[in-house]
Amino acid sequence: MAPSSNKWAQPLSSYKLDGGGMSSGSSAVHLSLAKPRVRVACDGIAALRQAFSTWPLSPTAPHFDLLSSIREALRVSKISWAKQHVGGHADRTKTWRQMSWWERRNSEVDDIAQGYADELIATEDTIATNPKFFSEPCAIYIDNKKVSCLALESVDKAVVLPELMEYWAAKGRLAPEHFRSVDWPIVHRAMKSLKPAEQHFITKHTVGMCGVGKFRKRWGLDSKNRCPLCGLEEDHLHVPRCPSDRAKTQWQLLLQELQEWFQSTTTATPIAQFLGALLRTIRTPHNQPQPSRCEQLRLARTPGL
């Protein structure tokens, strides 16, 4: 496996080296002999079990491409295969004469593999190319690079994210140039710490899907999309920005209660000041629509407003 800078490949590991050796060996024997009987020995018992077992492999598991390739080669082959686990590093506890034939061969190939790994580490080139194996049933490519397993986040990022960013920009929710300013890993961890119902609640409210006039009309709960206080169309942004006197009074009351809570919890003054300033910008945005003269007259005649 020649080194390269494939960001979708996985770093070299003993698991991958064991599997790669079995894949190469099974391929060579499969192509060169008619009906041989072959025994495969490996000191990686996990790789050996995964390669020769029949339980379903998970596409999201590491090295799925390599393991599925080995299994497919074994399935279509007419060769009689047998597996054998060999204890690793027997040379550390035994002399050469005490080691079995299998242990000697394992020690030899370990030395060869370690020498190759040392060369790669010395050149800081420890990412191997990830070509499609001859017996690999199927493969997924991202940025023209084959991935070794079905990494759902990578697939979403490559397939879904570009269209999602365009949608956000079209809706005026997040400009493309601001996308990199968001700490998405922290957002991800915060959302995953919540229950599914809470995640759905926050997601809906983030885009304004709540019990306001816009959605109440869409859901058939109201005949018109009107704010009950000022008569303007009501969406989630209108609620904290309603120009009616009652809304202004309520907003000031809530801000005062928040400031008192800051004091009772000994919140740092800079933090309290920052949050207060931020909330004031929510209440008084630029280009806030005002009710027309007709709406003002209608509201003046409407009891209870």
XYZ file of N, CA, C and O in Angstrom, residues 100-220:
484
model
N 7.523 -22.256 17.240
C 6.963 -23.128 16.214
C 7.208 -22.521 14.833
O 7.630 -21.367 14.704
N 6.935 -23.336 13.814
C 7.120 -22.834 12.446
C 6.254 -21.610 12.202
O 6.701 -20.639 11.598
N 5.010 -21.626 12.675
C 4.097 -20.497 12.487
C 4.594 -19.261 13.241
O 4.514 -18.138 12.736
N 5.096 -19.464 14.439
C 5.586 -18.330 15.226
C 6.812 -17.703 14.572
O 6.985 -16.478 14.602
N 7.661 -18.521 13.963
C 8.833 -17.980 13.270
C 8.410 -17.135 12.070
O 8.936 -16.048 11.840
N 7.457 -17.660 11.280
C 7.002 -16.901 10.113
C 6.333 -15.593 10.553
O 6.502 -14.555 9.927
N 5.595 -15.670 11.638
C 4.921 -14.469 12.136
C 5.934 -13.427 12.597
O 5.771 -12.225 12.358
N 6.992 -13.889 13.249
C 8.038 -12.970 13.694
C 8.729 -12.312 12.505
O 9.038 -11.109 12.532
N 8.950 -13.077 11.449
C 9.607 -12.534 10.263
C 8.757 -11.453 9.590
O 9.258 -10.378 9.250
N 7.477 -11.739 9.400
C 6.633 -10.745 8.725
C 6.389 -9.535 9.627
O 6.218 -8.409 9.140
N 6.391 -9.748 10.942
C 6.279 -8.608 11.857
C 7.470 -7.668 11.697
O 7.319 -6.435 11.698
N 8.664 -8.238 11.566
C 9.861 -7.415 11.384
C 9.785 -6.626 10.077
O 10.160 -5.444 10.019
N 9.296 -7.281 9.029
C 9.174 -6.595 7.738
C 8.154 -5.455 7.836
O 8.391 -4.336 7.368
N 7.013 -5.752 8.466
C 5.971 -4.735 8.604
C 6.447 -3.570 9.461
O 6.175 -2.402 9.157
N 7.172 -3.869 10.536
C 7.663 -2.808 11.408
C 8.681 -1.934 10.687
O 8.696 -0.706 10.844
N 9.518 -2.560 9.872
C 10.485 -1.786 9.102
C 9.808 -0.838 8.133
O 10.221 0.323 7.976
N 8.751 -1.322 7.483
C 8.011 -0.474 6.548
C 7.306 0.653 7.289
O 7.308 1.813 6.847
N 6.722 0.333 8.451
C 6.052 1.361 9.244
C 7.044 2.426 9.708
O 6.730 3.621 9.717
N 8.249 2.011 10.086
C 9.269 2.971 10.515
C 9.627 3.928 9.381
O 9.855 5.125 9.611
N 9.689 3.401 8.159
C 9.987 4.265 7.015
C 8.892 5.315 6.819
O 9.177 6.486 6.552
N 7.641 4.886 6.949
C 6.533 5.824 6.775
C 6.515 6.873 7.879
O 6.272 8.056 7.627
N 6.756 6.445 9.112
C 6.759 7.380 10.235
C 7.885 8.392 10.085
O 7.724 9.586 10.378
N 9.038 7.938 9.609
C 10.181 8.836 9.441
C 9.885 9.934 8.429
O 10.391 11.054 8.542
N 9.064 9.627 7.442
C 8.710 10.618 6.418
C 7.374 11.291 6.711
O 6.876 12.064 5.885
N 6.803 11.005 7.901
C 5.516 11.578 8.312
C 4.449 11.328 7.247
O 3.648 12.203 6.909
N 4.446 10.134 6.720
C 3.502 9.765 5.665
C 2.852 8.443 6.048
O 3.172 7.390 5.505
N 1.941 8.511 7.015
C 1.372 7.280 7.562
C -0.063 7.040 7.112
O -0.789 6.268 7.721
N -0.498 7.726 6.061
C -1.831 7.501 5.515
C -1.694 6.724 4.215
O -1.035 7.177 3.277
N -2.286 5.555 4.164
C -2.165 4.707 2.979
C -3.251 5.034 1.966
O -4.320 5.536 2.311
N -2.966 4.776 0.701
C -3.994 4.920 -0.320
C -5.106 3.920 -0.048
O -4.906 2.916 0.635
N -6.262 4.187 -0.591
C -7.404 3.323 -0.315
C -8.113 2.975 -1.621
O -9.236 3.413 -1.869
N -7.481 2.169 -2.468
C -8.110 1.821 -3.746
C -9.250 0.832 -3.542
O -9.381 0.216 -2.485
N -10.066 0.675 -4.555
C -11.146 -0.305 -4.500
C -10.552 -1.696 -4.701
O -9.861 -1.953 -5.675
N -10.806 -2.577 -3.744
C -10.282 -3.931 -3.826
C -11.022 -4.720 -4.904
O -12.198 -4.469 -5.177
N -10.326 -5.692 -5.492
C -10.908 -6.395 -6.639
C -12.189 -7.129 -6.267
O -13.078 -7.310 -7.094
N -12.311 -7.563 -5.014
C -13.499 -8.310 -4.598
C -14.434 -7.474 -3.734
O -15.363 -8.015 -3.131
N -14.211 -6.174 -3.679
C -15.056 -5.312 -2.853
C -16.430 -5.166 -3.507
O -16.529 -4.725 -4.656
N -17.504 -5.535 -2.811
C -18.834 -5.524 -3.438
C -19.266 -4.142 -3.921
O -19.836 -4.000 -4.993
N -19.018 -3.117 -3.124
C -19.405 -1.761 -3.501
C -18.515 -0.783 -2.743
O -17.842 -1.160 -1.785
N -18.514 0.455 -3.175
C -17.647 1.452 -2.545
C -18.305 2.820 -2.616
O -19.112 3.100 -3.505
N -17.964 3.670 -1.659
C -18.451 5.048 -1.617
C -17.252 5.979 -1.767
O -16.233 5.803 -1.093
N -17.389 6.962 -2.656
C -16.324 7.928 -2.891
C -16.803 9.320 -2.478
O -17.924 9.728 -2.807
N -15.960 10.036 -1.756
C -16.213 11.422 -1.385
C -15.012 12.239 -1.838
O -13.873 11.916 -1.508
N -15.272 13.289 -2.604
C -14.186 14.089 -3.186
C -13.248 13.210 -4.004
O -12.018 13.368 -3.965
N -13.835 12.256 -4.728
C -13.071 11.327 -5.574
C -12.118 10.444 -4.781
O -11.157 9.906 -5.334
N -12.360 10.295 -3.494
C -11.554 9.417 -2.649
C -12.473 8.369 -2.027
O -13.540 8.695 -1.521
N -12.042 7.124 -2.087
C -12.865 6.063 -1.511
C -12.766 6.084 0.007
O -11.669 6.171 0.567
N -13.911 6.006 0.670
C -13.918 5.957 2.130
C -13.897 4.499 2.564
O -14.415 3.616 1.876
N -13.282 4.237 3.698
C -13.122 2.854 4.150
C -14.352 2.329 4.877
O -14.482 1.123 5.080
N -15.240 3.231 5.284
C -16.488 2.806 5.913
C -17.517 3.912 5.716
O -17.183 5.018 5.276
N -18.745 3.613 6.028
C -19.832 4.564 5.834
C -19.845 5.542 7.005
O -20.523 5.320 8.007
N -19.101 6.620 6.875
C -19.077 7.667 7.894
C -20.234 8.621 7.609
O -20.163 9.452 6.703
N -21.315 8.479 8.373
C -22.539 9.216 8.075
C -22.327 10.723 8.115
O -22.882 11.461 7.292
N -21.531 11.201 9.059
C -21.300 12.641 9.147
C -20.576 13.155 7.906
O -20.874 14.244 7.411
N -19.640 12.380 7.394
C -18.915 12.787 6.194
C -19.836 12.798 4.980
O -19.756 13.695 4.135
N -20.711 11.799 4.896
C -21.658 11.750 3.781
C -22.623 12.933 3.857
O -22.907 13.590 2.849
N -23.137 13.213 5.048
C -24.036 14.358 5.213
C -23.338 15.659 4.825
O -23.926 16.527 4.176
N -22.091 15.791 5.246
C -21.344 17.017 4.960
C -21.136 17.197 3.470
O -21.190 18.324 2.955
N -20.915 16.098 2.758
C -20.648 16.186 1.325
C -21.923 16.304 0.495
O -21.931 16.960 -0.547
N -23.013 15.686 0.955
C -24.233 15.607 0.143
C -25.284 16.622 0.588
O -25.869 17.337 -0.235
N -25.531 16.702 1.884
C -26.646 17.501 2.395
C -26.249 18.941 2.686
O -27.007 19.875 2.411
N -25.058 19.133 3.241
C -24.674 20.452 3.736
C -24.674 21.547 2.669
O -25.159 22.657 2.936
N -24.147 21.320 1.457
C -24.161 22.410 0.464
C -25.568 22.942 0.171
O -25.782 24.158 0.146
N -26.534 22.038 -0.019
C -27.901 22.480 -0.278
C -28.505 23.148 0.956
O -29.270 24.111 0.838
N -28.162 22.637 2.143
C -28.684 23.226 3.368
C -28.165 24.647 3.557
O -28.918 25.547 3.964
N -26.895 24.876 3.248
C -26.333 26.219 3.365
C -27.009 27.180 2.390
O -27.275 28.343 2.726
N -27.289 26.706 1.185
C -27.998 27.545 0.216
C -29.400 27.885 0.719
O -29.873 29.016 0.557
N -30.060 26.911 1.338
C -31.406 27.144 1.869
C -31.365 28.175 2.995
O -32.193 29.089 3.053
N -30.396 28.022 3.912
C -30.270 28.981 5.014
C -30.015 30.393 4.485
O -30.578 31.365 4.992
N -29.149 30.503 3.485
C -28.838 31.816 2.923
C -30.069 32.419 2.260
O -30.345 33.616 2.402
N -30.836 31.592 1.531
C -32.036 32.092 0.857
C -33.085 32.559 1.861
O -33.831 33.512 1.599
N -33.144 31.899 3.011
C -34.104 32.275 4.048
C -33.589 33.402 4.940
O -34.317 33.887 5.809
N -32.350 33.825 4.719
C -31.790 34.896 5.523
C -31.467 34.503 6.948
O -31.401 35.365 7.832
N -31.240 33.219 7.192
C -30.979 32.754 8.555
C -29.494 32.686 8.876
O -29.099 32.915 10.013
N -28.683 32.341 7.902
C -27.246 32.255 8.144
C -26.524 32.478 6.825
O -26.633 31.670 5.905
N -25.809 33.585 6.749
C -25.077 33.899 5.523
C -23.905 32.940 5.362
O -23.314 32.500 6.354
N -23.562 32.595 4.126
C -22.451 31.653 3.908
C -21.155 32.093 4.574
O -20.399 31.264 5.089
N -20.890 33.413 4.582
C -19.631 33.876 5.173
C -19.618 33.752 6.695
O -18.564 33.833 7.324
N -20.797 33.563 7.306
C -20.869 33.415 8.758
C -20.854 31.957 9.200
O -20.788 31.682 10.398
N -20.939 31.052 8.253
C -21.051 29.636 8.607
C -19.841 29.166 9.401
O -19.967 28.419 10.366
N -18.656 29.616 9.000
C -17.436 29.179 9.681
C -17.265 29.820 11.051
O -16.393 29.423 11.817
N -18.077 30.823 11.362
C -17.966 31.479 12.666
C -18.672 30.696 13.765
O -18.493 30.994 14.948
N -19.481 29.724 13.385
C -20.222 28.924 14.360
C -19.358 27.749 14.813
O -18.742 27.068 13.991
N -19.314 27.524 16.099
C -18.575 26.373 16.641
C -19.499 25.158 16.576
O -20.158 24.795 17.548
N -19.545 24.513 15.415
C -20.484 23.414 15.198
C -20.226 22.213 16.100
O -21.192 21.572 16.542
N -18.978 21.845 16.403
C -18.784 20.719 17.337
C -19.414 20.960 18.702
O -19.986 20.040 19.301
N -19.342 22.199 19.204
C -19.960 22.494 20.497
C -21.481 22.431 20.383
O -22.169 21.911 21.273
N -22.018 22.958 19.279
C -23.467 22.873 19.064
C -23.906 21.413 19.007
O -24.932 21.029 19.575
N -23.103 20.595 18.329
C -23.421 19.168 18.214
C -23.446 18.501 19.586
O -24.390 17.762 19.910
N -22.428 18.769 20.398
C -22.377 18.156 21.727
C -23.533 18.637 22.598
O -24.117 17.856 23.359
N -23.866 19.919 22.485
C -24.962 20.459 23.291
C -26.291 19.811 22.909
O -27.087 19.432 23.778
N -26.531 19.651 21.611
C -27.787 19.044 21.172
C -27.851 17.570 21.557
O -28.904 17.068 21.973
N -26.735 16.863 21.428
C -26.719 15.444 21.765
C -26.905 15.202 23.260
O -27.273 14.099 23.671
N -26.648 16.210 24.075
C -26.822 16.054 25.517
C -28.292 16.136 25.923
O -28.632 15.853 27.069
N -29.163 16.518 24.983
C -30.584 16.666 25.271
C -31.362 15.426 24.837
O -30.892 14.631 24.026
N -32.556 15.293 25.370
C -33.448 14.225 24.945
C -33.957 14.520 23.534
O -34.011 15.678 23.120
N -34.353 13.489 22.773
C -34.847 13.720 21.408
C -35.978 14.739 21.342
O -36.005 15.586 20.445
N -36.914 14.672 22.288
C -38.028 15.628 22.277
C -37.521 17.055 22.462
O -38.029 17.998 21.832
N -36.516 17.224 23.319
C -35.947 18.556 23.534
C -35.189 19.035 22.299
O -35.219 20.230 21.968
N -34.518 18.124 21.613
C -33.830 18.491 20.376
C -34.827 18.988 19.334
O -34.588 19.994 18.657
N -35.951 18.282 19.204
C -36.977 18.699 18.246
C -37.552 20.060 18.623
O -37.782 20.914 17.756
N -37.785 20.271 19.922
C -38.348 21.538 20.392
C -37.421 22.703 20.035
O -37.858 23.718 19.478
N -36.134 22.550 20.329
C -35.176 23.629 20.067
C -35.033 23.865 18.569
O -34.974 25.012 18.105
N -34.987 22.786 17.791
C -34.848 22.933 16.346
C -36.025 23.699 15.756
O -35.849 24.599 14.925
N -37.232 23.370 16.187
C -38.412 24.062 15.676
C -38.412 25.534 16.072
O -38.703 26.414 15.260
N -38.086 25.804 17.332
C -38.111 27.195 17.783
C -36.978 28.011 17.174
O -37.110 29.226 17.010
N -35.882 27.364 16.828
C -34.785 28.083 16.189
C -35.212 28.653 14.844
O -34.776 29.738 14.443
N -36.068 27.937 14.136
C -36.544 28.411 12.831
C -37.909 29.081 12.942
O -38.532 29.397 11.927
N -38.381 29.288 14.176
C -39.614 30.036 14.371
C -40.887 29.234 14.282
O -41.982 29.813 14.169
N -40.800 27.914 14.323
C -42.003 27.083 14.224
C -42.600 26.903 15.615
O -42.239 25.995 16.359
N -43.509 27.804 15.971
C -44.144 27.764 17.281
C -45.546 28.366 17.157
O -45.991 28.705 16.053
N -46.233 28.519 18.277
C -47.633 28.935 18.247
C -47.839 30.411 18.010
O -48.492 31.093 18.817
N -47.326 30.937 16.922
C -47.541 32.332 16.542
C -48.512 32.378 15.366
O -48.861 31.346 14.773
N -48.948 33.592 15.025
C -49.971 33.732 13.995
C -49.615 33.085 12.674
O -50.475 32.504 12.002
N -48.359 33.167 12.281
C -47.931 32.603 11.003
C -48.244 31.113 10.919
O -48.788 30.631 9.911
N -47.912 30.384 11.976
C -48.117 28.942 11.949
C -49.521 28.550 12.414
O -50.035 27.516 11.993
N -50.128 29.349 13.262
C -51.503 29.044 13.661
C -52.434 29.107 12.450
O -53.347 28.292 12.315
N -52.191 30.062 11.552
C -52.984 30.124 10.325
C -52.675 28.929 9.427
O -53.580 28.315 8.846
N -51.396 28.581 9.330
C -50.994 27.452 8.486
C -51.566 26.145 9.015
O -51.907 25.247 8.239
N -51.677 26.029 10.325
C -52.207 24.805 10.935
C -53.731 24.794 11.002
O -54.317 23.834 11.503
N -54.382 25.865 10.538
C -55.839 25.923 10.547
C -56.441 26.291 11.885
O -57.650 26.120 12.091
